[in-house]
Amino acid sequence: MTAFIRSGSMDRNIVIEACTRTQDDAGAEIETWAPVLPPCRAQLVQNSTKEFLRDFGAEYVENVVFRIRWTNVVTLDNRVTYDGLHYDIKELAEIGRRKGLELRCVVHK
């Protein structure tokens, strides 16, 4: 079976960004996020909210899985911006033999 992503299912626009850190004149660290790729089309595979019990009580985590065309530029240090929210990339999974890339993300806090 050949793994591929249908173009028609890639109906979302996402931006993949990388962080650069610099210091201002006072020595405070400044984070700046800039795109590593032009905005790309993606398939939203999963969007769920899960509850986890922590020491301080319940915590809700929003999990999102995106599929994009293959690229070797994306790393776990990047983030995804989609629909006005920022998502930390927690896991990358190759689809087929470099046909696509699955980005498993959680909403940034």
Short mmCIF file of C-alpha atoms in Angstrom, two decimals, residues 12-18 34-42 78-87:
data_model
loop_
_atom_site.label_atom_id
_atom_site.label_comp_id
_atom_site.label_asym_id
_atom_site.label_seq_id
_atom_site.Cartn_x
_atom_site.Cartn_y
_atom_site.Cartn_z
CA ARG A 12 -5.88 24.19 6.56
CA ASN A 13 -3.18 26.86 6.41
CA ILE A 14 -0.41 26.60 9.00
CA VAL A 15 2.84 28.43 9.62
CA ILE A 16 5.88 26.59 10.99
CA GLU A 17 8.13 28.91 12.99
CA ALA A 18 11.57 28.78 14.64
CA ALA A 34 9.97 33.66 12.39
CA PRO A 35 8.65 31.31 9.68
CA VAL A 36 11.04 28.58 8.51
CA LEU A 37 8.83 27.82 5.50
CA PRO A 38 6.21 29.79 3.60
CA PRO A 39 2.68 29.17 4.95
CA CYS A 40 1.78 25.62 3.98
CA ARG A 41 -1.33 23.54 3.46
CA ALA A 42 -2.06 20.90 6.07
CA ASN A 78 9.78 24.61 15.94
CA ARG A 79 6.17 25.53 16.61
CA VAL A 80 3.02 25.60 14.51
CA THR A 81 0.73 28.61 14.29
CA TYR A 82 -2.82 27.74 13.28
CA ASP A 83 -6.08 29.61 13.68
CA GLY A 84 -4.48 32.23 15.95
CA LEU A 85 -2.99 29.70 18.39
CA HIS A 86 0.59 28.50 18.82
CA TYR A 87 1.31 24.77 19.15
#
